[in-house]
PDB file of C-alpha atoms in Angstrom:
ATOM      1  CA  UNK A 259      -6.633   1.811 -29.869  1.00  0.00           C
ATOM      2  CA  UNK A 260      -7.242   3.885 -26.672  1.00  0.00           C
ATOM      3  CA  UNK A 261      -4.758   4.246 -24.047  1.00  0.00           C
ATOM      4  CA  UNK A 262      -5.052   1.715 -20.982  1.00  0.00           C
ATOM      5  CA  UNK A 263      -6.042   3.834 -17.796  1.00  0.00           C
ATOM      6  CA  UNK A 264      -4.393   2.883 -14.417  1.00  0.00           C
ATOM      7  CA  UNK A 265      -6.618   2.035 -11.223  1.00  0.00           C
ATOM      8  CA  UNK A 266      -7.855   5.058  -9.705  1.00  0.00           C
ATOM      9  CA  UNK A 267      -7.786   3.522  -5.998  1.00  0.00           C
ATOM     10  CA  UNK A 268      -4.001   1.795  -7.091  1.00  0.00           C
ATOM     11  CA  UNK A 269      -2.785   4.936  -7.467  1.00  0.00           C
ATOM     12  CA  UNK A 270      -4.212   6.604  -4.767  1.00  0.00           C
ATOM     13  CA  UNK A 271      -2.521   3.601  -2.523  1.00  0.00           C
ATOM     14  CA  UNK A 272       0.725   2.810  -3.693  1.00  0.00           C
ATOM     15  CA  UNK A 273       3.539   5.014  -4.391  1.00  0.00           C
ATOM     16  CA  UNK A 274       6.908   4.118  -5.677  1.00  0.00           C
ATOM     17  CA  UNK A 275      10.328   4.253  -4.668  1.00  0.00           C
ATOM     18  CA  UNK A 276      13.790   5.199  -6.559  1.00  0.00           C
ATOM     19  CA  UNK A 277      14.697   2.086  -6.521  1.00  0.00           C
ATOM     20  CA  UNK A 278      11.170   1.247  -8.092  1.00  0.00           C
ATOM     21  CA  UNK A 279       9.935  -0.894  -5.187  1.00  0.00           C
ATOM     22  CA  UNK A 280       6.204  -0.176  -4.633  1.00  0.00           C
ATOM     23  CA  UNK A 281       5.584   1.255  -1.059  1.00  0.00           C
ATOM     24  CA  UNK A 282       2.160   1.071   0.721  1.00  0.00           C
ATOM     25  CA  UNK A 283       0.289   1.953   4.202  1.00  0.00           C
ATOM     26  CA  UNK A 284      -0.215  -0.606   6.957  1.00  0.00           C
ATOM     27  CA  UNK A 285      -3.770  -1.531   7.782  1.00  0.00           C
ATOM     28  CA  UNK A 286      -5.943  -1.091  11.079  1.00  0.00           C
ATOM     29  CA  UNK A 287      -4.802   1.919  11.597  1.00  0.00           C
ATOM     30  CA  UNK A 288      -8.190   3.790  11.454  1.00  0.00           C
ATOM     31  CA  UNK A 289     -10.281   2.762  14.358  1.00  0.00           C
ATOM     32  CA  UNK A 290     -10.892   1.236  17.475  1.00  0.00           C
ATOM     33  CA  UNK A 291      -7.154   2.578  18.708  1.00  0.00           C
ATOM     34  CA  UNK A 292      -7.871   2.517  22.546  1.00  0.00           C
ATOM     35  CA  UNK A 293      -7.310  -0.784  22.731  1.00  0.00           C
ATOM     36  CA  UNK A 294      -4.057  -1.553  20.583  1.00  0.00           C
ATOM     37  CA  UNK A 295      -1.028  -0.092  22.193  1.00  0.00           C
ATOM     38  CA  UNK A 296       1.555   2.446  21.483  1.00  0.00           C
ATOM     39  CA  UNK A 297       4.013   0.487  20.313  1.00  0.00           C
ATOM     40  CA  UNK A 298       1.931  -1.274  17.721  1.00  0.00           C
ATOM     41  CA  UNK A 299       0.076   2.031  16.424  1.00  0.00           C
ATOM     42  CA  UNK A 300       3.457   3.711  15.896  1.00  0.00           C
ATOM     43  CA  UNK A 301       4.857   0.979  13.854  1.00  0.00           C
ATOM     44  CA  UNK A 302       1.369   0.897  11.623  1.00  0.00           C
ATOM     45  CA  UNK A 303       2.332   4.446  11.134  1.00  0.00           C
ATOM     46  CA  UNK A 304       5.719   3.481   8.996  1.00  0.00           C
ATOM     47  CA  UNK A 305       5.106   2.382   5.077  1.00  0.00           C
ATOM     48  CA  UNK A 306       5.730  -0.807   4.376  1.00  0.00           C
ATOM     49  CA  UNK A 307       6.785  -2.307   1.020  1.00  0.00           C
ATOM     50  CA  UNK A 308       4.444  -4.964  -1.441  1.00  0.00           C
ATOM     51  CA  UNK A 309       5.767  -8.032  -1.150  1.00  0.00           C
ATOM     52  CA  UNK A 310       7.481  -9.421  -4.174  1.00  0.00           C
ATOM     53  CA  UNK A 311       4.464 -12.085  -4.869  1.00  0.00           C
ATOM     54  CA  UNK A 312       2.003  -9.500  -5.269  1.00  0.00           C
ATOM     55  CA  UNK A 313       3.888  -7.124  -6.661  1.00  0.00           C
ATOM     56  CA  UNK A 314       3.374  -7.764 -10.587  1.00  0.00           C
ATOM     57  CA  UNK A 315      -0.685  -7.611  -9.421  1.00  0.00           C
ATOM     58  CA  UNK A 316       0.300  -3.978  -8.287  1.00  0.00           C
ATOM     59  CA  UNK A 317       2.023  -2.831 -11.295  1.00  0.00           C
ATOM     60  CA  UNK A 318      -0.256  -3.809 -13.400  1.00  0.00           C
ATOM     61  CA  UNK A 319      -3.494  -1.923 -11.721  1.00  0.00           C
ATOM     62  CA  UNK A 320      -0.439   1.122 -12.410  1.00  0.00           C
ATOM     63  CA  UNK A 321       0.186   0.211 -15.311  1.00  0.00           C
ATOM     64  CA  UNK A 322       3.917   0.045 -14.937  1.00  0.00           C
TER      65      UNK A 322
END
């Protein structure tokens, strides 16, 4: 039986913690920036965390 590949675009998206959370990038952070403010384009910048319901979706595209 052949081994079970993980998601190429999962794995280039999420990333996990110590603790074994699963951390991920906001969205709309790409384009049309002139007219979203500071404020809310810094806090895009931060990683987030998946939330707990999609979570076992996640670890499965990895595999985990």
């Amino acid at each position: 039986m052949p081994k079970v590949k993980t998601k190429s675009s999962a794995k280039k998206r999420f990333a996990l913690t110590g603790t074994g959370k699963i951390k991920r990038k906001h969205a709309f952070k790409s384009h049309i920036l002139t007219k979203k403010s500071t404020k809310r384009k810094h806090n895009l910048t931060k990683t987030g965390l998946v939330h707990e319901s999609d979570e076992g979706r996640v670890r499965d595209m990895l595999r985990i």
